[in-house]
XYZ file of C-alpha atoms in Angstrom:
338
model
C 100.755 83.254 111.730
C 99.650 85.657 109.007
C 101.460 86.486 105.788
C 101.680 90.212 106.495
C 103.721 92.735 108.457
C 101.433 93.101 111.447
C 103.713 91.293 113.853
C 106.283 88.363 114.262
C 109.738 86.039 117.035
C 109.963 87.142 114.014
C 106.463 87.222 115.765
C 103.222 87.530 113.833
C 99.696 87.682 115.273
C 98.816 84.602 117.286
C 97.253 81.559 115.695
C 93.611 80.813 116.407
C 94.887 77.794 118.355
C 98.548 77.905 119.363
C 100.753 74.832 118.712
C 101.155 74.269 122.459
C 97.399 74.302 123.015
C 96.909 71.934 120.085
C 99.447 69.471 121.512
C 97.930 69.678 124.994
C 94.495 69.026 123.536
C 95.752 65.937 121.744
C 97.436 64.694 124.926
C 94.088 65.041 126.685
C 92.428 62.963 123.956
C 95.120 60.291 124.271
C 94.702 60.175 128.060
C 90.963 59.882 127.585
C 91.422 56.890 125.249
C 93.743 55.297 127.806
C 91.203 55.939 130.569
C 88.369 54.317 128.614
C 90.419 51.159 128.013
C 91.366 51.000 131.701
C 87.702 51.367 132.696
C 86.591 48.590 130.327
C 89.204 46.209 131.732
C 88.554 47.223 135.358
C 84.851 46.391 134.980
C 85.671 42.822 133.943
C 88.827 41.797 135.804
C 87.748 38.160 135.853
C 87.709 38.098 132.055
C 91.520 38.526 131.944
C 94.365 36.299 133.028
C 97.835 37.296 134.186
C 100.485 34.738 133.232
C 102.461 35.708 136.330
C 99.968 34.920 139.092
C 96.721 34.222 137.250
C 94.899 37.200 138.790
C 94.387 40.688 137.404
C 94.316 43.665 139.791
C 93.458 47.306 139.108
C 97.191 48.020 138.718
C 97.389 45.158 136.214
C 94.382 46.642 134.400
C 96.146 50.027 134.119
C 99.308 48.277 132.929
C 97.331 46.302 130.337
C 95.563 49.462 129.119
C 98.867 51.313 128.777
C 100.776 48.683 126.824
C 97.739 47.739 124.732
C 96.905 51.300 123.668
C 100.505 52.375 123.046
C 101.716 49.089 121.484
C 100.240 45.724 120.575
C 100.783 44.485 124.136
C 103.267 41.982 125.588
C 100.961 38.978 125.943
C 101.479 38.592 129.699
C 97.881 39.713 130.374
C 95.254 38.363 127.966
C 91.457 38.329 127.636
C 90.193 34.789 128.240
C 86.396 35.048 128.343
C 84.166 35.623 125.293
C 82.965 38.922 126.747
C 86.489 40.233 127.342
C 87.568 39.244 123.846
C 84.469 40.871 122.346
C 85.233 44.103 124.232
C 88.788 44.032 122.862
C 87.501 43.571 119.324
C 84.725 46.160 119.520
C 86.293 48.850 121.739
C 89.951 48.316 122.680
C 91.307 47.817 119.162
C 89.532 50.933 117.755
C 90.795 52.937 120.734
C 94.338 51.741 120.001
C 93.948 52.993 116.432
C 92.612 56.333 117.712
C 95.606 56.636 120.051
C 98.062 56.024 117.198
C 96.247 58.510 114.965
C 96.487 61.120 117.716
C 100.199 60.418 118.183
C 101.058 60.526 114.481
C 98.720 63.468 113.867
C 100.352 65.540 116.588
C 103.807 64.906 115.164
C 102.709 65.773 111.643
C 100.868 68.888 112.811
C 103.896 70.220 114.682
C 106.226 69.546 111.743
C 103.759 70.991 109.225
C 103.133 74.094 111.337
C 106.847 74.689 111.809
C 107.497 74.324 108.079
C 104.598 76.658 107.274
C 105.743 79.214 109.829
C 109.302 79.179 108.497
C 107.990 79.564 104.952
C 105.815 82.548 105.869
C 108.608 84.207 107.848
C 111.071 83.739 104.982
C 108.513 85.117 102.546
C 107.778 88.071 104.860
C 111.481 88.807 105.280
C 112.196 88.585 101.529
C 109.599 91.319 100.872
C 111.186 93.759 103.334
C 112.834 96.586 101.409
C 113.768 100.128 102.447
C 111.946 99.782 105.751
C 112.726 101.324 109.133
C 114.025 99.243 112.031
C 113.399 100.516 115.558
C 115.627 98.935 118.207
C 113.885 99.340 121.554
C 110.158 99.793 122.114
C 110.462 101.996 125.162
C 109.564 105.660 125.543
C 112.134 106.848 122.983
C 111.317 104.140 120.461
C 107.566 104.759 120.627
C 108.090 108.520 120.313
C 110.266 107.983 117.232
C 107.561 105.802 115.686
C 104.881 108.420 116.378
C 106.981 110.990 114.537
C 107.428 108.631 111.581
C 103.683 108.031 111.434
C 103.031 111.776 111.596
C 105.279 112.060 108.549
C 102.947 109.642 106.743
C 105.139 106.579 107.153
C 103.163 103.347 106.761
C 103.007 100.966 109.719
C 103.906 98.102 107.380
C 107.321 99.698 106.786
C 108.313 99.661 110.478
C 109.888 96.677 112.260
C 110.599 96.683 116.004
C 113.349 94.749 117.802
C 113.210 94.325 121.569
C 114.434 91.611 123.955
C 111.218 91.829 126.000
C 108.391 89.636 124.806
C 105.756 91.881 126.371
C 107.155 94.895 124.480
C 106.857 93.031 121.188
C 103.319 91.971 122.090
C 102.539 95.661 122.610
C 104.154 96.537 119.273
C 102.095 93.809 117.596
C 98.967 95.255 119.185
C 99.904 98.653 117.768
C 100.183 97.130 114.285
C 103.958 96.736 113.883
C 106.097 93.738 113.036
C 108.256 92.695 115.975
C 111.350 90.567 116.498
C 112.050 89.260 119.996
C 115.751 89.091 120.732
C 119.029 90.767 121.608
C 119.720 93.341 118.885
C 123.483 93.153 119.499
C 123.358 89.779 117.724
C 123.560 89.738 113.940
C 121.095 86.842 113.615
C 118.416 88.869 115.426
C 119.029 91.886 113.205
C 118.930 89.642 110.133
C 115.474 88.428 111.160
C 114.361 92.068 111.059
C 115.904 92.557 107.600
C 118.465 95.131 108.773
C 120.666 94.494 105.745
C 117.891 95.841 103.486
C 116.636 98.620 105.772
C 116.697 102.263 104.763
C 116.783 103.662 108.291
C 117.753 102.232 111.669
C 116.823 103.953 114.917
C 118.646 102.712 118.015
C 116.755 103.615 121.192
C 118.085 101.232 123.826
C 118.344 101.864 127.572
C 122.165 101.627 127.840
C 124.898 103.408 125.924
C 127.142 100.316 125.728
C 124.261 98.359 124.219
C 123.662 101.203 121.762
C 127.303 101.026 120.649
C 127.156 97.262 120.030
C 123.807 97.459 118.228
C 125.067 100.290 116.028
C 128.299 98.468 115.207
C 126.420 95.294 114.253
C 123.893 97.210 112.160
C 126.614 99.078 110.277
C 128.424 95.846 109.492
C 125.219 94.400 108.056
C 124.166 97.533 106.172
C 126.659 100.075 104.821
C 124.119 102.417 103.235
C 121.364 102.787 105.839
C 120.972 105.960 107.876
C 121.585 105.040 111.510
C 120.281 107.349 114.214
C 121.171 106.502 117.811
C 120.220 107.949 121.189
C 122.748 108.074 124.054
C 122.368 109.189 127.632
C 125.827 110.672 128.141
C 127.485 113.152 125.752
C 130.919 111.589 126.358
C 129.700 108.465 124.521
C 128.804 110.421 121.375
C 132.201 109.863 119.638
C 132.096 106.132 120.402
C 128.640 105.737 118.873
C 129.691 107.701 115.787
C 132.792 105.529 115.414
C 130.516 102.503 115.629
C 128.721 103.727 112.510
C 125.930 106.099 113.564
C 125.182 108.969 111.206
C 123.333 110.993 113.832
C 123.663 110.776 117.615
C 121.119 112.368 119.928
C 122.155 112.969 123.532
C 118.828 112.499 125.254
C 119.749 113.603 128.776
C 121.557 116.758 127.657
C 118.844 117.630 125.151
C 116.236 117.391 127.894
C 118.452 119.453 130.194
C 118.849 122.178 127.567
C 115.091 122.273 127.063
C 114.617 122.692 130.810
C 117.141 125.525 130.886
C 115.619 127.258 127.855
C 112.137 126.938 129.349
C 113.181 128.797 132.497
C 114.775 131.639 130.545
C 112.432 131.850 127.577
C 109.239 129.806 127.704
C 108.259 131.049 124.233
C 111.449 129.644 122.678
C 110.862 126.327 124.445
C 107.287 126.213 123.170
C 108.479 126.968 119.631
C 111.031 124.137 119.750
C 108.318 121.777 120.940
C 106.179 123.000 118.058
C 108.926 122.152 115.577
C 109.209 118.649 117.022
C 105.471 117.935 116.619
C 104.945 117.369 112.910
C 101.729 118.717 111.410
C 100.969 121.029 114.329
C 101.840 124.702 113.857
C 105.240 125.289 112.239
C 107.149 122.374 110.728
C 110.883 122.138 110.089
C 111.487 120.175 106.882
C 114.586 119.053 105.014
C 114.184 118.859 101.238
C 116.287 118.959 98.076
C 116.562 122.283 96.295
C 114.166 122.923 93.447
C 115.526 123.622 89.941
C 114.388 127.253 89.973
C 116.153 127.859 93.322
C 119.641 127.013 92.020
C 121.790 130.159 91.874
C 119.541 132.101 94.212
C 120.197 133.124 97.796
C 118.445 131.253 100.641
C 116.089 134.210 101.167
C 114.855 133.835 97.578
C 113.908 130.168 97.960
C 110.416 128.862 98.615
C 109.589 128.938 102.295
C 111.778 130.235 105.090
C 115.241 128.670 104.665
C 117.136 128.515 107.958
C 120.058 126.295 106.899
C 121.658 124.587 103.914
C 123.164 121.087 103.862
C 126.118 120.854 101.463
C 128.492 117.887 101.276
C 127.286 116.710 104.652
C 127.895 120.077 106.336
C 125.061 122.099 107.863
C 125.446 125.864 107.344
C 123.058 128.602 108.417
C 121.358 130.875 105.908
C 123.741 133.721 106.926
C 126.918 131.776 106.071
C 128.802 133.359 103.170
C 129.429 129.926 101.625
C 125.717 129.500 100.957
C 125.022 132.934 99.582
C 124.145 131.085 96.372
C 122.245 127.793 96.305
C 124.010 125.051 94.327
C 122.753 121.929 92.627
C 122.830 118.986 95.040
C 122.220 121.151 98.102
C 119.482 120.367 100.586
C 117.683 123.065 102.533
C 116.050 123.170 105.953
C 112.812 125.067 105.575
C 110.239 126.320 108.064
C 106.769 125.610 106.711
C 103.656 127.305 108.021
C 100.504 125.178 108.518
C 98.304 124.802 105.466
C 94.938 126.563 105.670
């Protein structure tokens, strides 16, 4: 686990050796120590005595190796010849110590790794401020991220939530932090720092899930801008009531684009151009500049197509925006820079 934003259950990039692999490796070492003790006893069965019947079989040798390596033994099987006792002193006792070191070391490693991981995750989460949370790393979520990156948003400021582990692995590979879990749950959203996010984009596959995710996000964060995608237009009011600031009806938007393309391919191409930032014409929202206050939209810098005032969007031809006011925001068409 790395102390950065390049991925995290909260999942961060994988360790050089995962905890599971480390434990399995130690189990293999312990089994090897047990096997060596069994082999030493099996090669000298006559050097040991069983208090039950006086004879030591291969099963007795395995039993002796097990209880001797894992404990101090029960005393029912004992070495009786000088050779057997020498082997116990020289080999069996050190192997018992090795076995205990492996056992204790594995426990300490797991506890230490867990504590370290929790510390790094808490430290990572505490540094999250004004970031963007993307719920759903499907087609819509990835497209939203591409647009953010085209608008010069840093990868370190984007956190992805998705219930699919493979989707988060893909997000990690693309350089984004990822949280595996159900985004309708507040604890999952808290792991992604939703309460301190600036923007939340909800791009799930189901409208009912979108409503629950939006409602949970709004309860955790009252100030963030929440943008949600829905499939059916009839669910738009529900998502807005859940707390979304902007709702995009994906199926209807695609349908309109198909209809426009059949009637006017040029208009369709122009809309696509607007949606691709940095290619051709760009549609930008910005605050008004001091020298634009009091002027008409046609006198502002760039081509003003609409004005946002008190949350209302009005076109440049609306009589209410014949004069730009302080606090307005304008939607401007910008030509590509030469």
